[in-house]
Every structure is written in C-alpha cells, then in structure tokens.
Short mmCIF file of C-alpha atoms and ligand atoms in Angstrom, two decimals:
data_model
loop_
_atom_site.label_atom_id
_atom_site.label_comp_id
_atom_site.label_asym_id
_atom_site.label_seq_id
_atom_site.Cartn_x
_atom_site.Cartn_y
_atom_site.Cartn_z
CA UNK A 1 0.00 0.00 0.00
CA UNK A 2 1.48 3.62 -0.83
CA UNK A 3 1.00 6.28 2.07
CA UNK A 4 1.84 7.55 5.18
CA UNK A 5 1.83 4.33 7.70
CA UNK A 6 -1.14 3.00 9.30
CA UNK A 7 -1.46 3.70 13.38
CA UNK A 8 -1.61 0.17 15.53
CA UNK A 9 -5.05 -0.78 16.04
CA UNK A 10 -6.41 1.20 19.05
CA UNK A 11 -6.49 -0.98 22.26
CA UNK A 12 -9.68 -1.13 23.67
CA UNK A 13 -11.56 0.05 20.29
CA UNK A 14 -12.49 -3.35 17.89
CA UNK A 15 -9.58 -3.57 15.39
CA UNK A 16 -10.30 -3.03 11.84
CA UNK A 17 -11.27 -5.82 9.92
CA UNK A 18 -12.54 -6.54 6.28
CA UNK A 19 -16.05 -6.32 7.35
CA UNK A 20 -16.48 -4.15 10.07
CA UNK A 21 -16.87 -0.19 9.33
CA UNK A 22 -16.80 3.45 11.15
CA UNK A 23 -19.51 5.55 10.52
CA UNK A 24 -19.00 9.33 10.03
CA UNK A 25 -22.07 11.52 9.89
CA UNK A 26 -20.89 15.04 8.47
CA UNK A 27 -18.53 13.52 6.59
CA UNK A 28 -18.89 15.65 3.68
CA UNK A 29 -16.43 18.57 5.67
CA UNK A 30 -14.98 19.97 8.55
CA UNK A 31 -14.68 17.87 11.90
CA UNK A 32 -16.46 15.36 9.65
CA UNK A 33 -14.07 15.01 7.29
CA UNK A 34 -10.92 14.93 9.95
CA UNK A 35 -12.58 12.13 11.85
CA UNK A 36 -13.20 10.06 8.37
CA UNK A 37 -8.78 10.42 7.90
CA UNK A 38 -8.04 9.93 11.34
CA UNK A 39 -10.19 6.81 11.14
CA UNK A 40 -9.20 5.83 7.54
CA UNK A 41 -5.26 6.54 9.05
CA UNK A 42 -5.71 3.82 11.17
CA UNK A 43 -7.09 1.24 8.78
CA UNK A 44 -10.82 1.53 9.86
CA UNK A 45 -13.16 1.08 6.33
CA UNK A 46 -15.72 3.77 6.51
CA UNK A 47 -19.27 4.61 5.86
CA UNK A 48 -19.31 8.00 4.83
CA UNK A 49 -23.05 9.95 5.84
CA UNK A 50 -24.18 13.69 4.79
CA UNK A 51 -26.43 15.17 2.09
CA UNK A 52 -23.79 16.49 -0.67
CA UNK A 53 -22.71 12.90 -2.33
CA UNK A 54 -20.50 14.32 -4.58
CA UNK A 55 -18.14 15.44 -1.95
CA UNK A 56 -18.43 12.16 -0.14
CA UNK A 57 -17.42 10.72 -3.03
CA UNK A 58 -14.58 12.59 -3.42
CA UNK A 59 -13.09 11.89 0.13
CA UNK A 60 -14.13 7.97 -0.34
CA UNK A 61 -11.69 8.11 -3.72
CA UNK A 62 -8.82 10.24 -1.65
CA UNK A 63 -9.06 7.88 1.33
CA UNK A 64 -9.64 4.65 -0.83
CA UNK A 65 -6.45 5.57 -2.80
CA UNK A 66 -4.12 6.59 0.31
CA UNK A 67 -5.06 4.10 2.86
CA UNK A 68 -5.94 1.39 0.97
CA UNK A 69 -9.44 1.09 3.12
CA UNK A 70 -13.10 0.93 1.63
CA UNK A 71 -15.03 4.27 2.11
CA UNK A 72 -18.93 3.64 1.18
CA UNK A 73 -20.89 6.33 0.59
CA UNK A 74 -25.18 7.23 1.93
CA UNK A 75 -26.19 10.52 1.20
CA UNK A 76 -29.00 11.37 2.62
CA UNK A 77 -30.55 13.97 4.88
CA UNK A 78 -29.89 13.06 8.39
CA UNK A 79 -32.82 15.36 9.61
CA UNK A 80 -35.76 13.77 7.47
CA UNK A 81 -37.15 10.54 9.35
CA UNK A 82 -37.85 8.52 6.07
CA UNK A 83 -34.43 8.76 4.71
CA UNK A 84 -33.15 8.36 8.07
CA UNK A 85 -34.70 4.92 9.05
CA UNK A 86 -33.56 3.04 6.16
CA UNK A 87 -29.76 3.76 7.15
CA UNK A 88 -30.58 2.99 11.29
CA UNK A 89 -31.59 -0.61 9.73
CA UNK A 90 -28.71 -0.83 7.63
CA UNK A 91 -26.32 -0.15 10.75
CA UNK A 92 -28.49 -2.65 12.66
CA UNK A 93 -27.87 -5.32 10.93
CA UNK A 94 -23.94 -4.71 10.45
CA UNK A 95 -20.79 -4.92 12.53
CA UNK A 96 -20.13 -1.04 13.34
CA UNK A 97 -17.33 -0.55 14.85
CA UNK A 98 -17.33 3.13 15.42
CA UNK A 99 -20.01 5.19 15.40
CA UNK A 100 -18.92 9.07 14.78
CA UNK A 101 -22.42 10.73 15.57
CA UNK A 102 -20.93 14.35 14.18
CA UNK A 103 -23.61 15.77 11.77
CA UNK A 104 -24.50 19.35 13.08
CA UNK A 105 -25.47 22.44 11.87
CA UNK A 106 -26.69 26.05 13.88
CA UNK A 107 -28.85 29.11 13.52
CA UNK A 108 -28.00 32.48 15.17
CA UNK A 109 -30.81 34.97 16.42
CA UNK A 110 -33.84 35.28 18.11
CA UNK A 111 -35.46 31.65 17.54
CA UNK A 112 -38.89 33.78 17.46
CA UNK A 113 -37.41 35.26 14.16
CA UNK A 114 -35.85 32.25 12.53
CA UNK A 115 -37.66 29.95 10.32
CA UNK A 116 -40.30 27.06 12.19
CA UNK A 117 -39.07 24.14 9.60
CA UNK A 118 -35.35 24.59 9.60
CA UNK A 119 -35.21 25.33 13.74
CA UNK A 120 -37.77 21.64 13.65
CA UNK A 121 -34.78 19.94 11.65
CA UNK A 122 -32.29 20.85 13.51
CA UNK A 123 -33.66 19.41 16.38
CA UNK A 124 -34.30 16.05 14.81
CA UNK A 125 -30.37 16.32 12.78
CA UNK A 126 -28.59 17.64 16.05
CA UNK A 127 -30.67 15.75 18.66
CA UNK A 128 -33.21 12.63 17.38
CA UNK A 129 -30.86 11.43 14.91
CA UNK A 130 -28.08 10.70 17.45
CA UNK A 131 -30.33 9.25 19.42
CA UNK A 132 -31.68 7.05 16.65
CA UNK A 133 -28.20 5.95 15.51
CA UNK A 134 -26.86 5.43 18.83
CA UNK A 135 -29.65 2.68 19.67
CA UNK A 136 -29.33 1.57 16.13
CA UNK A 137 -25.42 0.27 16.95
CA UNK A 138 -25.46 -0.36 20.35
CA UNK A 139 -27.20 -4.11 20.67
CA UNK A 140 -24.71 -4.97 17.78
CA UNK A 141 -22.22 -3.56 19.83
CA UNK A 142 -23.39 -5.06 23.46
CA UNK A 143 -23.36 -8.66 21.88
CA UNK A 144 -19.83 -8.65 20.42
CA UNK A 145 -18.84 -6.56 23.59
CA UNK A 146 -16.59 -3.93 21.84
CA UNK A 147 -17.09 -0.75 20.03
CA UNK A 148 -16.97 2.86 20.35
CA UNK A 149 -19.48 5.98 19.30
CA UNK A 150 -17.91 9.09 19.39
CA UNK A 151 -20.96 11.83 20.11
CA UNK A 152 -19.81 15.65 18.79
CA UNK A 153 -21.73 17.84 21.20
CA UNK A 154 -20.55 21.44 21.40
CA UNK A 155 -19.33 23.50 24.74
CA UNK A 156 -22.78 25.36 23.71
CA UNK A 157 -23.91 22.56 25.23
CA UNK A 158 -23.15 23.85 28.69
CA UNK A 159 -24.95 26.48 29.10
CA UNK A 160 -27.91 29.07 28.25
CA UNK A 161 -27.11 30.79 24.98
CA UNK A 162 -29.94 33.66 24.13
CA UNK A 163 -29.22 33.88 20.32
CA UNK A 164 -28.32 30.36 19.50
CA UNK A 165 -31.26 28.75 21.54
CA UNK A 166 -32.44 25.75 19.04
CA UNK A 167 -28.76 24.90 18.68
CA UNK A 168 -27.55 24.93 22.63
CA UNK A 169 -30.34 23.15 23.68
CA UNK A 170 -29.91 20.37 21.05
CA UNK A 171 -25.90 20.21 22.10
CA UNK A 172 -27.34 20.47 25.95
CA UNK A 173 -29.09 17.22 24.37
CA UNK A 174 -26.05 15.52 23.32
CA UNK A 175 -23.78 16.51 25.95
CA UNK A 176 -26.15 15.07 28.69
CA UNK A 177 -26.80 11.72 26.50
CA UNK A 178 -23.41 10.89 25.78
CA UNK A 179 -22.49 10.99 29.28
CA UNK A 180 -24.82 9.40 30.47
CA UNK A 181 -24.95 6.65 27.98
CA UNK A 182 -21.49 5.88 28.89
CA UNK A 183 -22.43 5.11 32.34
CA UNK A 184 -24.60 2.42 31.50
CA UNK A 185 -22.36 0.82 29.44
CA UNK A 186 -19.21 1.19 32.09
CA UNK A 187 -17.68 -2.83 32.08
CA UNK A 188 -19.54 -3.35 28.59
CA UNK A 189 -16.60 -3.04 26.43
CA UNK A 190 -18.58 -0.24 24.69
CA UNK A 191 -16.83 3.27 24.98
CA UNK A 192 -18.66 6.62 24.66
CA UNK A 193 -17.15 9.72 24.77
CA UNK A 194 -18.39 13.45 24.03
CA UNK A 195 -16.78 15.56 21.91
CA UNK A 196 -17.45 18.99 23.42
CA UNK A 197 -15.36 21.77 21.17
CA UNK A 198 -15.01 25.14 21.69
CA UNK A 199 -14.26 27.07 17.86
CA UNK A 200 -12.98 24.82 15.31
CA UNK A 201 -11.50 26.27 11.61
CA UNK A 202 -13.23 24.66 9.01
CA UNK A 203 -14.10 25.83 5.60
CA UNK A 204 -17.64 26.49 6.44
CA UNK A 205 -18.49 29.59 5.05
CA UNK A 206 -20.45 30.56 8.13
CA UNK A 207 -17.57 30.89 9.75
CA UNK A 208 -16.12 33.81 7.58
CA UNK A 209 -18.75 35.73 9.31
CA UNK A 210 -17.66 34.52 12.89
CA UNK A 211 -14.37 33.92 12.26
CA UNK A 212 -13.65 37.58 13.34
CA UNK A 213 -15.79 37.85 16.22
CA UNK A 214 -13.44 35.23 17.89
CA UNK A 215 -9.98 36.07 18.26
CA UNK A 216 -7.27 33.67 16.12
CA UNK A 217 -5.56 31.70 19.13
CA UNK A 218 -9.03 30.31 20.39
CA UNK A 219 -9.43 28.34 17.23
CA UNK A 220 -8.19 25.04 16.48
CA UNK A 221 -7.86 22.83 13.81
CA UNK A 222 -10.60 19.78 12.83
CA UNK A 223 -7.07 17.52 12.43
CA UNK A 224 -6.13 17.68 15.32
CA UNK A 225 -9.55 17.75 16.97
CA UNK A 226 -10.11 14.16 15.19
CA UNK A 227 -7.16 12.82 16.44
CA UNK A 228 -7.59 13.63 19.95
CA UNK A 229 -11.05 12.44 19.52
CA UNK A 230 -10.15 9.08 18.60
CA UNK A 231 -7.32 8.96 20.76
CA UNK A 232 -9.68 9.21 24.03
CA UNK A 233 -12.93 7.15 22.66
CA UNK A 234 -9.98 4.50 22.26
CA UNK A 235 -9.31 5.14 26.26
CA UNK A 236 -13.26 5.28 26.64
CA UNK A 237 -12.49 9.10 28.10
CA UNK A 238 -15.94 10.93 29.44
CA UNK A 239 -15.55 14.38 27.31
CA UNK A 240 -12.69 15.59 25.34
CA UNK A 241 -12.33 19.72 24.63
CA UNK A 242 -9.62 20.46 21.89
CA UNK A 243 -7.42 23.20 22.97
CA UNK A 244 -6.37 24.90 26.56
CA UNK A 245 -8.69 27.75 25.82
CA UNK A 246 -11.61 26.18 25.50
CA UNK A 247 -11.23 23.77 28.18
CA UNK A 248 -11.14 26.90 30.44
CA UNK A 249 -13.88 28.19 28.84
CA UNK A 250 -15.54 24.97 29.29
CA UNK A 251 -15.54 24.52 32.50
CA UNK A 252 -16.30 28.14 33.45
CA UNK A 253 -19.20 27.83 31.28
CA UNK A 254 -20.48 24.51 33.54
CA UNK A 255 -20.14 25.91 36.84
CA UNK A 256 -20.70 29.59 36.60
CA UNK A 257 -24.26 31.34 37.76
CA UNK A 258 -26.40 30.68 34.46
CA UNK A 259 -28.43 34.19 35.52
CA UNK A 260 -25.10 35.60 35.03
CA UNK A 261 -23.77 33.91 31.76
CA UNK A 262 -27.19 33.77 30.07
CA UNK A 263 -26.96 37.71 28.69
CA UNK A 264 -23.32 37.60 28.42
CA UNK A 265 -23.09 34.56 26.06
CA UNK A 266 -26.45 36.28 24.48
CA UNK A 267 -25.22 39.66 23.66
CA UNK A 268 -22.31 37.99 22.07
CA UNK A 269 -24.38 35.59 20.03
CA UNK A 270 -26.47 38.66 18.90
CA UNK A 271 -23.85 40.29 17.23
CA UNK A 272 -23.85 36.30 15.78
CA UNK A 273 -27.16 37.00 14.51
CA UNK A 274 -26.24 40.18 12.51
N1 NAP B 1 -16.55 23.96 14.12
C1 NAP B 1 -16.83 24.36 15.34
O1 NAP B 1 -16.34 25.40 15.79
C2 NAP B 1 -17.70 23.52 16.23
C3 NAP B 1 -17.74 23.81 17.61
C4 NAP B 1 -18.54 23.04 18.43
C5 NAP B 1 -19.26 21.99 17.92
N2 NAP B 1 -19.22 21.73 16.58
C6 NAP B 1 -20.03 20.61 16.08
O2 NAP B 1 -19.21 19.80 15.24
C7 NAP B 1 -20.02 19.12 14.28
C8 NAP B 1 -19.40 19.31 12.90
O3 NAP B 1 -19.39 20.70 12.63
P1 NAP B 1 -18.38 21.39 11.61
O4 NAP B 1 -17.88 22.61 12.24
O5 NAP B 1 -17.44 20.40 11.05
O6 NAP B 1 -19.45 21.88 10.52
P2 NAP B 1 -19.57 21.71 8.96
O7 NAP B 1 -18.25 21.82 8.29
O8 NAP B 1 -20.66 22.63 8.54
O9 NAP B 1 -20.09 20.21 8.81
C9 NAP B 1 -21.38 19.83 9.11
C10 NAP B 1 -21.59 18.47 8.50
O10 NAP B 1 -22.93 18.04 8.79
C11 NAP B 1 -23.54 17.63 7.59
N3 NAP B 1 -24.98 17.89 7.62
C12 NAP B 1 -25.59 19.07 7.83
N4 NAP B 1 -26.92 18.94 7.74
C13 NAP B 1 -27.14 17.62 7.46
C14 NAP B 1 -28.31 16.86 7.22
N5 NAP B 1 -29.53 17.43 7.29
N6 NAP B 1 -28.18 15.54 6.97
C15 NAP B 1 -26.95 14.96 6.90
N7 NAP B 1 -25.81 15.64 7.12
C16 NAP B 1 -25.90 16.95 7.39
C17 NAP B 1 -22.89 18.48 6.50
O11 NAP B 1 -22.96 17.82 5.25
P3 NAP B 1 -24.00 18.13 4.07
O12 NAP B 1 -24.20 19.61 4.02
O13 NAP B 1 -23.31 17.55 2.88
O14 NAP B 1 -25.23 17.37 4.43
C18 NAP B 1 -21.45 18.48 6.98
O15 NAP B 1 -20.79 17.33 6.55
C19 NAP B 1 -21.42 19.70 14.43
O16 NAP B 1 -22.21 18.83 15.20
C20 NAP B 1 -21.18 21.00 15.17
O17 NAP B 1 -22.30 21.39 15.93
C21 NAP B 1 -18.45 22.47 15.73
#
C-alpha cells in the first residue's frame, strides 16, 4: 500500500477488519471530514453519511487511494425521518465498529425570528438522529462486547445561549446523552465519549462571518480535533475539549451562575445574529 503508515489498532476500540466499518455523519467537511482520515489513518473502512454525495465521493476516492481502506458512501438527509430509518436498519444489521455521531449544523438569532421548519430539523439532525443511531449500533455492539461511538456535542452545550437557543439546547441534548450513555455501558466493552469543542476552523463559510468575532488563538484545527477524539474514545475518556482555551472556557461555562452567563453569552451571540 502507498501512504503515510497505518497507526496500531487502538487498544480497547475493535480492530479493523474486512467487514467491520466506522460511521461518520458530516462527513462531507470539517470535523467530519478529519474524523473520516483519522479513522481511515488507522485502517478503519468507513461509511461516509451527509447530504452532498459528490463530496463524499470525493473523500471515499482520496481515502480509498491513500489508505488502501473501503469508504462507502449514503447521502442522505440526516434530519428527514424517512431517509433516516432506512440507514438505522442498515447499521443494525452490520458490525459497526465506530459510530462518529458528528452531523451538526446552527442558527443564530432570536429563535422567534428564525424559520419554524429549519429550527424543527435541527432538532431532529442535532438531537433525534443521534439518538436514533446510537440505539441503532449499540445491541450490535453489546453482543460482540466492543465498540466505540464518538458523540460531537458542542461546549454550547453547557450552558444558556440567548441567540443560538435551538442549537444549545440540542448540544445540551447531546452533551447530557453521551455521558450518560457511557455510564450504563461502564464494564460493557462499549466506549462513549463526548466531543465537546469550543471554535474549530473549518471551511464552512459561516464561519467567515464569525471567524472575526473570535480572536485567532481560540481556534483550532478539525485535524487535530479528530485525532484527539479518537485517541480518548480509544481510552473510553468521558468528554474531550480540543485546545487549553476552551477547556477553560468549558468549564467556566459549567459551573458559573447561568443568571449571570445567560446575557453575556447572548449579547455575544447577537452580534452572531447580525
Ligand atoms: N466547528 C466548530 O467550531 C464547532 C464547535 C462546536 C461543535 N461543533 C459541532 O461539530 C459538528 C461538525 O461541525 P463542523 O464545524 O465540522 O461543521 P460543517 O463543516 O458545517 O459540517 C457539518 C456536516 O454536517 C452535515 N450535515 C448538515 N446537515 C445535514 C443533514 N440534514 N443531513 C446529513 N448531514 C448533514 C454536513 O454535510 P452536508 O451539508 O453535505 O449534508 C457536513 O458534513 C457539528 O455537530 C457541530 O455542531 C463544531
């Protein structure tokens, strides 16, 4: 095989095998997109989820070619319950070894002024459809006692955020069901672990318009965010926040007064929301 070489097979995650795959959701950019490479990196095949195919297509070829894994591709949209269930099934009946739960998207503003449908799917993309693929894996999982999903919740998860309400309250959501989730399954040989990121640079054009609102040393990059990802679902770690910044940020935003942080966070947001 030409390419960089292939990490060891993580520990205490199943090792790669013809058959089994690692699902990314999001795949088609950013964190997404890192998590497919790290994954691909370390020999896991892949099952490559968002809505543009033609870009999924384009990683499977890139990470085909330079790992030497196979990258299948379902596009569909995450947030609509018929396309959904057909792909829950699918992962039902197969031996997932990873489940990346990563597919996300936000809104900025007053949720009175946004629009009803697209604040209704983001609640099903951001919240119901982890939750569907979650219980989709996990008696697969539970019965060969080994496997790992990876849940990307946000540090918006943590607290009030007037301004980006829809969206914190679906990564308050996540947050809360990853961690729990992985205290059921504690002795299982299933790992969970939350993904909780402050900014990330990706090449999502919404964040030309953010970009700078947050000053540069904040931000890190989805590589490396993937990587350290991985590395602590393979230790079964409870939450993992890329970058010293926002792990600061993190925890202030978990144990300060909410009545406090609420219009803070909210007035920043605003200026979010144009
Ligand atoms: N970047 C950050 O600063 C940051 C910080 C905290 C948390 N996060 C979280 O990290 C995750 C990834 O975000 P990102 O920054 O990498 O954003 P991104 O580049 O915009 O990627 C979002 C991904 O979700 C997919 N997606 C969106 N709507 C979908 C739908 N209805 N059905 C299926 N797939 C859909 C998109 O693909 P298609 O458009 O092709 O469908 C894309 O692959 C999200 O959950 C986000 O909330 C990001």
């Amino acid at each position: 095989m030409v390419g960089p070489a292939r990490y060891a097979p993580s520990v205490s995650l199943p090792a790669p095998t013809a058959d089994n795959r690692a699902v990314v959701t999001g795949a088609s950019s950013g964190i997404g997109t890192a998590l497919a490479e790290e994954l691909a990196r370390r020999g896991y095949s892949l099952i490559l989820v968002a809505r543009r195919e033609e870009l999924l297509n384009e990683l499977s070829k890139r990470l085909t070619e330079r790992y030497g894994i196979t990258a299948e591709v379902r596009a569909i949209d995450l947030s609509d319950r018929e396309q959904r269930a057909p792909l829950s099934q699918e992962l039902a009946s197969r031996d997932i070894a990873i489940l990346c739960n990563n597919a996300g998207v936000s809104t900025f503003g007053p949720v009175a002024k946004l629009d009803l449908n697209f604040e209704r799917s983001i609640m099903e993309l951001n919240a119901v459809a982890v939750h569907d693929l979650s219980l989709a894996v996990l008696p697969g999982m539970l019965e060969r006692r080994g496997g790992g999903i990876l849940i990307t919740g946000s540090a918006a998860g943590n607290m009030p955020i007037p301004n980006n309400a829809t969206y914190a309250a679906t990564k308050a959501f996540t947050n809360s069901f990853s961690e729990s989730l992985r205290g059921e399954l504690a002795g299982s040989g299933v790992n969970v672990t939350l993904l909780a990121p402050g900014p990330v640079r990706t090449t999502n054009p919404d964040q030309e318009e953010i970009g700078g609102k947050i000053p540069d040393f904040i931000w890190v990059t989805a590589a490396y965010t993937a990587k350290l990802s991985i590395d602590a679902l393979a230790r079964n770690k409870m939450r993992v926040v890329p970058g010293l910044i926002s792990k600061g940020m993190s925890v202030a935003g978990q144990y300060s007064p909410r009545a406090i942080t609420a219009p803070i966070v909210g007035s920043f947001y605003k200026k979010l929301g144009g």
